[in-house]
Short mmCIF file of C-alpha atoms in Angstrom, two decimals:
data_model
loop_
_atom_site.label_atom_id
_atom_site.label_comp_id
_atom_site.label_asym_id
_atom_site.label_seq_id
_atom_site.Cartn_x
_atom_site.Cartn_y
_atom_site.Cartn_z
CA MET A 1 0.02 -0.01 -0.05
CA THR A 2 2.25 2.30 0.92
CA ASP A 3 4.60 1.27 -2.47
CA GLN A 4 1.70 4.12 -4.20
CA ILE A 5 2.90 6.74 -1.69
CA PRO A 6 5.78 8.49 -3.03
CA GLU A 7 8.86 8.17 0.13
CA ASN A 8 9.24 11.99 0.21
CA SER A 9 5.16 11.91 1.22
CA GLN A 10 5.37 9.11 3.24
CA THR A 11 8.38 10.69 5.91
CA GLU A 12 6.47 14.56 5.78
CA ILE A 13 3.22 11.70 6.95
CA GLU A 14 4.98 9.50 8.94
CA ALA A 15 6.37 13.34 11.02
CA ALA A 16 3.05 14.61 10.67
CA ALA A 17 0.82 11.52 12.59
CA PHE A 18 4.28 12.44 14.68
CA ARG A 19 3.67 15.41 15.41
CA LYS A 20 -0.01 14.77 16.38
CA LEU A 21 1.12 11.73 18.88
CA VAL A 22 3.44 14.10 20.68
CA SER A 23 0.42 16.60 20.61
CA HIS A 24 -1.83 13.88 21.97
CA LEU A 25 0.75 13.46 25.03
CA ARG A 26 1.11 17.13 25.62
CA GLU A 27 -3.21 17.89 25.78
CA HIS A 28 -3.94 14.48 27.97
CA THR A 29 -0.37 15.19 31.35
CA GLU A 30 -2.89 13.41 33.41
CA VAL A 31 -1.87 10.43 30.50
CA GLN A 32 1.02 9.14 33.20
CA ASN A 33 5.04 8.11 31.87
CA LEU A 34 3.72 4.61 34.62
CA ASP A 35 1.41 3.60 32.75
CA LEU A 36 1.84 4.36 28.45
CA MET A 37 4.87 1.91 29.59
CA ASN A 38 2.95 -0.43 31.65
CA LEU A 39 0.13 -0.48 28.62
CA ALA A 40 2.53 0.08 25.63
CA GLY A 41 6.12 -0.49 26.15
CA PHE A 42 6.94 3.53 26.03
CA CYS A 43 6.45 6.46 26.97
CA ARG A 44 7.29 10.06 26.47
CA ASN A 45 10.59 9.39 27.77
CA CYS A 46 11.58 6.49 25.47
CA LEU A 47 10.05 8.47 22.51
CA SER A 48 12.01 12.04 23.08
CA LYS A 49 15.45 9.56 23.92
CA TRP A 50 14.87 7.90 19.94
CA TYR A 51 14.09 11.38 18.48
CA ARG A 52 17.75 12.65 19.97
CA ALA A 53 18.82 9.30 18.49
CA GLU A 54 17.74 10.21 15.44
CA ALA A 55 18.85 13.46 15.82
CA SER A 56 22.29 12.96 16.65
CA GLU A 57 22.71 10.43 13.26
CA ARG A 58 21.54 13.40 11.68
CA GLY A 59 24.69 15.03 12.78
CA PHE A 60 22.22 16.77 14.91
CA GLU A 61 23.45 16.65 19.47
CA LEU A 62 20.30 17.42 21.41
CA SER A 63 21.35 17.31 25.06
CA ASP A 64 18.60 15.25 26.76
CA PRO A 65 17.10 18.25 28.62
CA GLN A 66 16.32 19.55 25.29
CA ALA A 67 14.88 16.10 23.78
CA ARG A 68 12.38 16.20 26.57
CA GLU A 69 11.42 19.70 26.23
CA ILE A 70 10.75 18.51 22.52
CA ILE A 71 8.50 15.73 23.52
CA TYR A 72 6.62 17.37 27.08
CA GLY A 73 6.25 21.02 25.49
CA MET A 74 8.26 22.13 28.84
CA PRO A 75 11.30 21.28 29.79
CA TYR A 76 11.14 18.51 31.87
CA GLU A 77 11.31 19.19 35.69
CA GLU A 78 8.47 21.66 34.80
CA TRP A 79 6.22 18.73 33.62
CA LYS A 80 7.20 16.15 36.66
CA ALA A 81 6.25 19.37 39.55
CA ALA A 82 3.01 19.95 37.48
CA TYR A 83 1.34 17.04 36.38
CA GLN A 84 3.31 13.33 38.03
CA THR A 85 1.23 11.75 40.07
CA GLY A 86 1.79 8.93 42.56
CA PRO A 87 5.42 7.01 42.56
CA LYS A 88 8.64 8.11 41.28
CA GLN A 89 8.42 7.22 37.44
CA ASP A 90 11.79 8.42 35.70
CA HIS A 91 12.44 4.98 33.97
CA LYS A 92 15.64 3.78 33.08
CA GLU A 93 16.54 1.66 29.44
#
């Protein structure tokens, strides 16, 4: 099916879907990272690590806090203070 979509258009579609996912996660702060990890096997922190790794492969170096801010839409510590509930949820991969 995707062989009908030109590669550059497919990349644009994938990028748009990624932006919608990030926007959705920003809007649904009630969904905790631990919940995401337990149900989906990834969380916002995973997305930020994947983003950072892909940027690095393309020659763009980001710090962990910079990558997290891209995903969270604010500094990670600020997000944790405002939205994180329950036990510490900063998992390690």
